[in-house]
Short mmCIF file of C-alpha atoms and ligand atoms in Angstrom, two decimals:
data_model
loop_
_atom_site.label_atom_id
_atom_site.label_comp_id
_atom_site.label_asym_id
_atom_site.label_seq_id
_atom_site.Cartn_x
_atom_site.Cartn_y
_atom_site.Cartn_z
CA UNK A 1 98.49 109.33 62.97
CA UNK A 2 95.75 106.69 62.65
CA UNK A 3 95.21 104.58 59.55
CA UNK A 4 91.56 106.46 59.04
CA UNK A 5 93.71 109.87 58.58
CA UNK A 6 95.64 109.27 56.42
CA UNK A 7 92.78 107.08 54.05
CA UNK A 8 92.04 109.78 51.41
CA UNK A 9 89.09 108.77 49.84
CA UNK A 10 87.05 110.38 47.53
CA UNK A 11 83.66 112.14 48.33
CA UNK A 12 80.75 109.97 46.47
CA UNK A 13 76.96 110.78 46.27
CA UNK A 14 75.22 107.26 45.25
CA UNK A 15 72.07 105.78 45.19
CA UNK A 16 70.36 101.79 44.15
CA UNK A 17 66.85 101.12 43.20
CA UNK A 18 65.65 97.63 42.62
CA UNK A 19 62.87 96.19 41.08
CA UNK A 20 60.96 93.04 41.03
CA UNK A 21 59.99 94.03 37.26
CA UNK A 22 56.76 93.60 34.97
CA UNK A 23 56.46 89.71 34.56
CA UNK A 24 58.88 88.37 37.71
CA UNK A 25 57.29 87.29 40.84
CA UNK A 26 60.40 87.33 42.92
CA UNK A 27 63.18 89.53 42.88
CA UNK A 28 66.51 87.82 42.58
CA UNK A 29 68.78 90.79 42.40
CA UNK A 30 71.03 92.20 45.20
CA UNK A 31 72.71 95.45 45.31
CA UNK A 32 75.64 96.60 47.61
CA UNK A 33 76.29 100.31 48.76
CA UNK A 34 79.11 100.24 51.34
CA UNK A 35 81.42 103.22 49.97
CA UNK A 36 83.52 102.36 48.98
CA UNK A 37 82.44 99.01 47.82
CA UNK A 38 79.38 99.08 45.69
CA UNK A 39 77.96 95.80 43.84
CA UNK A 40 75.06 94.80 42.38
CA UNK A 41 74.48 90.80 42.11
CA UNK A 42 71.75 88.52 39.96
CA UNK A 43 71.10 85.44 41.49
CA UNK A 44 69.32 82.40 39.81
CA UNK A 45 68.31 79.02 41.04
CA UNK A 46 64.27 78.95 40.95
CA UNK A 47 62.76 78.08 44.19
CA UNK A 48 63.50 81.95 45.50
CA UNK A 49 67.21 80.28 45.55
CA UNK A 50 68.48 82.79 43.62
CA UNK A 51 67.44 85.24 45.87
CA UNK A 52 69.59 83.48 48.95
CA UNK A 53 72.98 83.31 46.50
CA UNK A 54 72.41 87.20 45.52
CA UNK A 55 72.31 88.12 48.97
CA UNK A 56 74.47 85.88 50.17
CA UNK A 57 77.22 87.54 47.73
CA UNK A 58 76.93 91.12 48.97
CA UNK A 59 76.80 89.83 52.24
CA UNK A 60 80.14 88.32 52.05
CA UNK A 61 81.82 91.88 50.66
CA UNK A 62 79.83 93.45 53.23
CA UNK A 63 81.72 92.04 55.88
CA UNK A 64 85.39 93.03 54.70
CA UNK A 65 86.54 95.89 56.11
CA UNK A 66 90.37 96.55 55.22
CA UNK A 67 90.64 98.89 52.61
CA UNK A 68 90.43 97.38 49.16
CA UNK A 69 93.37 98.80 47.35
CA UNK A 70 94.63 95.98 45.52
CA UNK A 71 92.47 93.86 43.02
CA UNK A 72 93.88 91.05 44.63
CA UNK A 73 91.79 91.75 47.87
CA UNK A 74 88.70 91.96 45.80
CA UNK A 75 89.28 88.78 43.97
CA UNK A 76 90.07 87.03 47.27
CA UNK A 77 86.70 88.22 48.01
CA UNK A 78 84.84 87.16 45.44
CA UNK A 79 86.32 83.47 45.53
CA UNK A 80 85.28 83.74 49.19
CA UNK A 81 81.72 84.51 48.44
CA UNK A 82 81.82 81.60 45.42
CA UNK A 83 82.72 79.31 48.41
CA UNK A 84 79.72 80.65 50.40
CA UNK A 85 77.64 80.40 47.77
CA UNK A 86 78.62 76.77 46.62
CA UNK A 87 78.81 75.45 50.92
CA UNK A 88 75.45 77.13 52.28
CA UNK A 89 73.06 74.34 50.92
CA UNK A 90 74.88 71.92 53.17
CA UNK A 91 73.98 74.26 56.24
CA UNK A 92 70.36 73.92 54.73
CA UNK A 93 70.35 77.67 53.15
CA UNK A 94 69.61 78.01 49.77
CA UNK A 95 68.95 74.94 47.12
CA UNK A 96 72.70 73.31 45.64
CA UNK A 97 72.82 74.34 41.84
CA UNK A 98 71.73 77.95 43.10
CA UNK A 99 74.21 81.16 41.89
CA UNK A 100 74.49 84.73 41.24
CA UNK A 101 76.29 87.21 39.03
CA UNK A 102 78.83 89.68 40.68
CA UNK A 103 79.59 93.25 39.67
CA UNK A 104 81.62 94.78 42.28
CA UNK A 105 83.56 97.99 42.46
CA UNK A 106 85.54 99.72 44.87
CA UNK A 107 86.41 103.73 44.78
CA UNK A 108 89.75 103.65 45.92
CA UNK A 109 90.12 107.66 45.83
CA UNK A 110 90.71 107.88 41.90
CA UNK A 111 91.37 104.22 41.15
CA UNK A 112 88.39 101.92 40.41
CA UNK A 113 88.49 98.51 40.83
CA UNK A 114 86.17 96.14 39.34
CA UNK A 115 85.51 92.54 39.69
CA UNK A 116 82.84 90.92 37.53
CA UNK A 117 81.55 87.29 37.44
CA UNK A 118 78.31 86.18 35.24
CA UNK A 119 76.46 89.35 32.60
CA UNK A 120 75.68 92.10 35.21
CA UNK A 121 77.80 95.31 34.05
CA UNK A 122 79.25 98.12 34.99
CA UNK A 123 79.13 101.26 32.76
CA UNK A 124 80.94 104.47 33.41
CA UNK A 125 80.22 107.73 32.00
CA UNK A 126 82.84 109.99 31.19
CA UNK A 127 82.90 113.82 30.05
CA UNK A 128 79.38 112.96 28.39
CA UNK A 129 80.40 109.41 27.28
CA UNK A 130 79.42 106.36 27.67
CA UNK A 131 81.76 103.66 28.27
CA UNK A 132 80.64 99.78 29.00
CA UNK A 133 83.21 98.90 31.71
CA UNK A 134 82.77 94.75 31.85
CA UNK A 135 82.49 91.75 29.17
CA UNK A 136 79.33 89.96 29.79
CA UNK A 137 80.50 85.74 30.90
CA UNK A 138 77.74 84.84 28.37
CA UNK A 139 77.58 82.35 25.36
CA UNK A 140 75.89 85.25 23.24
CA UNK A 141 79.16 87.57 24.61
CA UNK A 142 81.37 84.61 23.41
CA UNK A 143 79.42 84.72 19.68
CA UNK A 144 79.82 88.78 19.38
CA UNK A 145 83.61 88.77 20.35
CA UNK A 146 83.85 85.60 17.91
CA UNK A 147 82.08 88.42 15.59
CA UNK A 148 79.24 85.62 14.18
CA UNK A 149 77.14 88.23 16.15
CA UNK A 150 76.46 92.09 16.78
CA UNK A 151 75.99 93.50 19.76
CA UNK A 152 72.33 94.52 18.51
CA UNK A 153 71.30 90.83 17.61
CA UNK A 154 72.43 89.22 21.03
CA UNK A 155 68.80 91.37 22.69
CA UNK A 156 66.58 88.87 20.46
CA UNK A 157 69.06 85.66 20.36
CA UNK A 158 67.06 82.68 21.90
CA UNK A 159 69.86 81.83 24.42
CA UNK A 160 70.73 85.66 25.24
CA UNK A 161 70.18 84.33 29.05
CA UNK A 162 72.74 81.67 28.89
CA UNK A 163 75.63 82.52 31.85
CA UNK A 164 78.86 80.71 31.26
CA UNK A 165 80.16 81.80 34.57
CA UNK A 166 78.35 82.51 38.06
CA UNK A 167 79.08 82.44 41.59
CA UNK A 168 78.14 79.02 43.45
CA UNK A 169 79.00 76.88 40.15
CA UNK A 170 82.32 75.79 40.62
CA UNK A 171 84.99 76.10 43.11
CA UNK A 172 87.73 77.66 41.09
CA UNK A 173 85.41 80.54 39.71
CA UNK A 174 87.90 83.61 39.45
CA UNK A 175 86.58 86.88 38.42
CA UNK A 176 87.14 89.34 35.65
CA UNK A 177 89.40 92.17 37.03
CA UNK A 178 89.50 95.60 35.77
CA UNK A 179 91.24 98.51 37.01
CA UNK A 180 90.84 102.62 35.67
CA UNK A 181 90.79 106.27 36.76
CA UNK A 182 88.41 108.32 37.98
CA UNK A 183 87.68 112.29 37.31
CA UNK A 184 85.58 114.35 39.05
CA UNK A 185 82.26 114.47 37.31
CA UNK A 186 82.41 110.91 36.67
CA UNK A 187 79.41 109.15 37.27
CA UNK A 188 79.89 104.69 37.71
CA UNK A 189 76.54 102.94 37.05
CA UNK A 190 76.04 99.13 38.05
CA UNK A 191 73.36 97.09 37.04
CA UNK A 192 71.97 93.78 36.65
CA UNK A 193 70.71 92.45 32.75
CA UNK A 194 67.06 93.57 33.51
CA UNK A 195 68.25 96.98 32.67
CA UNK A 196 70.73 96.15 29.66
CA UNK A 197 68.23 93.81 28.54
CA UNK A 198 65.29 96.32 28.02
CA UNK A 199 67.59 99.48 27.11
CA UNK A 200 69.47 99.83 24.79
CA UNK A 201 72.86 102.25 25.59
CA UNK A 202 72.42 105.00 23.70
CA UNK A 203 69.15 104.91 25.86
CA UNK A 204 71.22 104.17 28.81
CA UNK A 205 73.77 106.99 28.07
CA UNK A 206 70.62 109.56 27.76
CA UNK A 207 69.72 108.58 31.17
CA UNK A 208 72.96 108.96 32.89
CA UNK A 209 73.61 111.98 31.21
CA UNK A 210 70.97 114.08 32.63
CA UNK A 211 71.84 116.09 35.19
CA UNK A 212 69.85 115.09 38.16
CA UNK A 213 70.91 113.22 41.28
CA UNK A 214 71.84 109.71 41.49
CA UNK A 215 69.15 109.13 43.23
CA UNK A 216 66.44 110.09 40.38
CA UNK A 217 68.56 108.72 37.86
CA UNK A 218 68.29 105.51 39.49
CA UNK A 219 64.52 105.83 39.69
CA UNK A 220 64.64 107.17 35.54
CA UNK A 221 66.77 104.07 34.88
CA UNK A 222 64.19 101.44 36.70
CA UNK A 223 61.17 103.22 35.03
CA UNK A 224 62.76 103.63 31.87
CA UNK A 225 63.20 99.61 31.69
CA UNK A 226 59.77 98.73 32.94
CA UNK A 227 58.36 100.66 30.23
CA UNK A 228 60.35 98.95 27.58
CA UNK A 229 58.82 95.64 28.93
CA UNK A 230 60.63 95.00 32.56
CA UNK A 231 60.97 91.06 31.54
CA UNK A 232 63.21 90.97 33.96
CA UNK A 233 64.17 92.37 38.06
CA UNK A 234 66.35 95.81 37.71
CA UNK A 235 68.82 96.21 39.69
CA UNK A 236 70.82 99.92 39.66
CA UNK A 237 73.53 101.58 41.65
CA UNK A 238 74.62 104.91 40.01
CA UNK A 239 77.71 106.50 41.89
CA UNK A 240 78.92 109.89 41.07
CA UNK A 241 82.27 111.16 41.72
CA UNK A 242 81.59 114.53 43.90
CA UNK A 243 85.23 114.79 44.81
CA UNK A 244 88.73 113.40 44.44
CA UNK A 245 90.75 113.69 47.80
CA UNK A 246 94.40 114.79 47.16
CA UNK A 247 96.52 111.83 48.30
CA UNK A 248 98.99 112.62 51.06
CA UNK A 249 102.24 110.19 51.18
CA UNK A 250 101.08 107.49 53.55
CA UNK A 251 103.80 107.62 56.39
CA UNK A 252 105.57 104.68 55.34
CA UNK A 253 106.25 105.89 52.08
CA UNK A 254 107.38 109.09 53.94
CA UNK A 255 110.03 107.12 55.20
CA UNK A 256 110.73 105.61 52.49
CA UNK A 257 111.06 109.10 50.61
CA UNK A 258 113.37 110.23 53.04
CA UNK A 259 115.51 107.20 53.17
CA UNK A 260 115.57 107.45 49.55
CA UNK A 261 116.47 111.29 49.85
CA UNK A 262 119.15 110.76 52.42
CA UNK A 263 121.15 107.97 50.30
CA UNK A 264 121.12 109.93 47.20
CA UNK A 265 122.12 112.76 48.45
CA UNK A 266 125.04 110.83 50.50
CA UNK A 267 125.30 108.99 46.77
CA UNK A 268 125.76 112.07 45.38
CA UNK A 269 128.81 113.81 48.02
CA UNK A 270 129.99 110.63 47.82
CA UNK A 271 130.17 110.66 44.02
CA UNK A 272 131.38 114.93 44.05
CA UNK A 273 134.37 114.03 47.00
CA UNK A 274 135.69 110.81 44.68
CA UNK A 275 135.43 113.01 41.36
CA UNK A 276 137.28 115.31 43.40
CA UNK A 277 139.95 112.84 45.00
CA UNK A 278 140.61 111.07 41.04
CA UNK A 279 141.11 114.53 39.63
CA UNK A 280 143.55 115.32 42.28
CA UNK A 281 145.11 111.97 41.77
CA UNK A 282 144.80 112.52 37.88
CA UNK A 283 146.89 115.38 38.03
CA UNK A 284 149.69 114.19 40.50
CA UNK A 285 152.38 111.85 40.01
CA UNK A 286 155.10 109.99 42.14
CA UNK A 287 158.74 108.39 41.61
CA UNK A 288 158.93 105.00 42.81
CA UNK A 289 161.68 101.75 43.11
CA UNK A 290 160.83 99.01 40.94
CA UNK A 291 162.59 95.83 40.48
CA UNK A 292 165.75 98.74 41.77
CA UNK A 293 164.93 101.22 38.89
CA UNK A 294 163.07 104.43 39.18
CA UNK A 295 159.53 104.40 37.83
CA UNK A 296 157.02 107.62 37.04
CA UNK A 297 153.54 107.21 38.00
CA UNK A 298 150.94 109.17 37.19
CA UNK A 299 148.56 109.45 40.63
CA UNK A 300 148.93 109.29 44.61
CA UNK A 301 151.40 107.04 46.18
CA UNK A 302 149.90 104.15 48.71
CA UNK A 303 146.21 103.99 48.25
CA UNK A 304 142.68 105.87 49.18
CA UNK A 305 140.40 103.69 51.16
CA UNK A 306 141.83 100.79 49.97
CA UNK A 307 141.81 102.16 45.94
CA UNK A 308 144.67 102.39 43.82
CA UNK A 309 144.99 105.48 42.19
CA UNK A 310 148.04 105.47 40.04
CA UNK A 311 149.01 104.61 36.16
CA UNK A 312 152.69 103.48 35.43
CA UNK A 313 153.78 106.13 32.86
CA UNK A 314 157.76 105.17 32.61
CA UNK A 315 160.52 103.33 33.25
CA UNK A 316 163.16 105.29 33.07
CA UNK A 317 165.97 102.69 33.53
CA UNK A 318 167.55 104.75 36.34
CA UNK A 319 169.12 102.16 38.74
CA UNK A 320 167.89 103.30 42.17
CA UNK A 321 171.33 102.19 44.25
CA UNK A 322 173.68 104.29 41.63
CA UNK A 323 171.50 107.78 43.29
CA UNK A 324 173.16 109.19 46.28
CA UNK A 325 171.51 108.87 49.69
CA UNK A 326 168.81 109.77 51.10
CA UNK A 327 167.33 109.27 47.56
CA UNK A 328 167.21 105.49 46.93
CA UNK A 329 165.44 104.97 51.00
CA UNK A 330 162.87 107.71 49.98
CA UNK A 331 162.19 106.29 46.40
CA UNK A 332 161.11 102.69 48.34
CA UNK A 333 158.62 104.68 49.87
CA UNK A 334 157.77 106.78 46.88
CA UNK A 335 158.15 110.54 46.28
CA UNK A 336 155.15 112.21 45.91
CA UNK A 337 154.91 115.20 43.33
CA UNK A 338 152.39 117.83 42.25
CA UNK A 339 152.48 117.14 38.48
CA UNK A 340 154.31 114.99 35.98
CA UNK A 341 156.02 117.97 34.75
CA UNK A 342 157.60 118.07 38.65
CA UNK A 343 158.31 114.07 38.41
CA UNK A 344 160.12 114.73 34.87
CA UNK A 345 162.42 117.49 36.35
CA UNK A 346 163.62 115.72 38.86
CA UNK A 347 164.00 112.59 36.29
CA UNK A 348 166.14 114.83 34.67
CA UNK A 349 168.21 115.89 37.75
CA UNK A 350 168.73 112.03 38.64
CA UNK A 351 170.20 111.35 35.02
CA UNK A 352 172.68 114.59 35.56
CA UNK A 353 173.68 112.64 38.93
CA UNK A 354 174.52 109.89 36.97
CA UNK A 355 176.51 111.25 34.34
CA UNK A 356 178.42 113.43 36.84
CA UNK A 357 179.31 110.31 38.40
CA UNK A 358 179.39 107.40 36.31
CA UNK A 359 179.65 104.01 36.85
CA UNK A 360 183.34 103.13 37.41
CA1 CA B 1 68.51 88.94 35.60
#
């Protein structure tokens, strides 16, 4: 079975719009629709820098092609695209100082992963909901979740564009990770802050709501913020969640499952036969010489595989060489017996020997 087979993924209808805005005159914003890896990216720099780092981002993600199923991957691909970012200047693309926000998510069947850098967001809306996925890497963020803030006063706040961490800034830029289920019905929206910026998201929430495909929502969201001003480029990937595929065990795990399968269940008749043998051994006992006396012992003579099962219950004082033969040869091998009942009988019968002959 090839690796494609067994990939259950689920079934997505998406769509992006961008837009340059009302007052712009470049768009800076990049989007990303390469199911399942979606991502929408702001870049700033002046110059049409911004631009070059934006792209350059989703670029970078574009280009990976194992399956993203551990937000490890994703983060490894994000640093990689910081690196891009922060090393194209010296290959004379893009200005140095140049860098972009990241919101990416991957669909892994019912499991999104998320990785966000910089105040793009990612909102989801759930059963009529909705939820805002990300925590902006802003300084007006960092004064609402100190709470000298609310989130209302952070749209007029004088340095509402300040970005404490981008792509193509430093070298050890990590991203945010996040990691949830998906439902059928769900519908993911991305977007840059040209959209957040203009709408508020009750507004944003009305939009998504509507049922209409992603692909006029997209359009409803872009007008929507263009008519509350469009300061700023808006960006917009809206994802819905058409279908969940049902996840077969991959063939490894399989394996694993039966391995698993086969040791308990050997666990287990391993577990039934020694329950078995130590109730046997529970209920039978022996007659043994020790030190030249006879002893009882609860249990089976010798061992099994190497385990003792016996429990000294008496010494009965009888010297073993005082017993007529063959009985003092077979007690230095042991006499094996049914029951302690049987052992005590024949206890008895030895003493009877004795005082029918004793010691002279
Ligand atoms: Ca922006």
């Amino acid at each position: 079975m090839n690796h494609a087979a067994e990939k259950a993924q689920a079934r997505l209808d998406y769509a992006a719009r961008s837009s340059i805005g009302r007052v712009r005159t470049n768009n800076e914003d990049a989007y990303l629709l390469h199911d399942p890896l979606f991502a929408v990216a702001d870049g700033m720099g002046g110059h049409e820098a911004g631009e070059v780092a934006s792209k350059l981002a989703v670029e970078v993600l574009k280009q990976f092609d194992s399956p993203l199923t551990d937000t490890r991957v994703l983060k490894k691909l994000v640093m990689a695209a910081n690196v891009q970012i922060l090393e194209a200047p010296r290959q004379g693309i893009g200005r140095s100082g140049m860098g972009t926000t990241l919101t990416a998510a991957v669909l892994d069947n019912e499991r999104l992963l998320i990785a966000q850098v910089g105040d793009s967001r990612a909102y989801l809306l759930h059963r009529g909901l909705l939820r805002r996925l990300t925590s902006d890497h802003s300084y007006v963020q960092e004064l609402v979740d100190s709470g000298e803030l609310t989130e209302s006063e952070t749209r007029h706040h004088p340095s509402r564009s300040v970005i404490t961490r981008v792509l193509g800034n430093e070298y050890d830029t990590e991203p945010d990770l996040y990691e949830l289920r998906l439902e059928v019905g769900d519908r993911l929206l991305l977007c840059s802050d040209g959209l957040n910026s203009m709408l508020e998201d009750a507004e944003i929430q009305r939009q998504l709501i509507m049922d209409r495909p992603p692909e006029q929502c997209a359009d409803a969201l872009v007008l929507a913020a263009n008519q509350a001003g469009g300061l700023d480029n808006i960006t917009v990937v809206v994802i819905d969640v058409l279908e969940l595929a049902e996840r077969k065990p991959r063939r490894e795990h399989r394996l694993l499952l039966a391995i698993i399968a086969f040791v308990l269940t050997l666990g287990l008749l391993i577990g039934a036969a020694s329950g078995a043998v130590w109730w046997y051994a529970s209920r039978s006992a022996f007659l043994i010489a020790e030190n030249g006396q006879v002893v009882v012992y609860r249990g089976l003579v010798g061992d099994v595989l190497g385990i003792h099962l016996q429990w000294k219950v008496e010494n009965t004082g009888i010297p073993v060489n005082r017993l007529t033969a063959p009985l003092p040869e077979r007690l230095e091998q042991g006499i094996q017996l049914g029951s302690l009942a049987d052992a005590e009988a024949l206890v008895s019968q030895y003493r009877e020997q004795l005082a029918e002959h004793p010691q002279p």
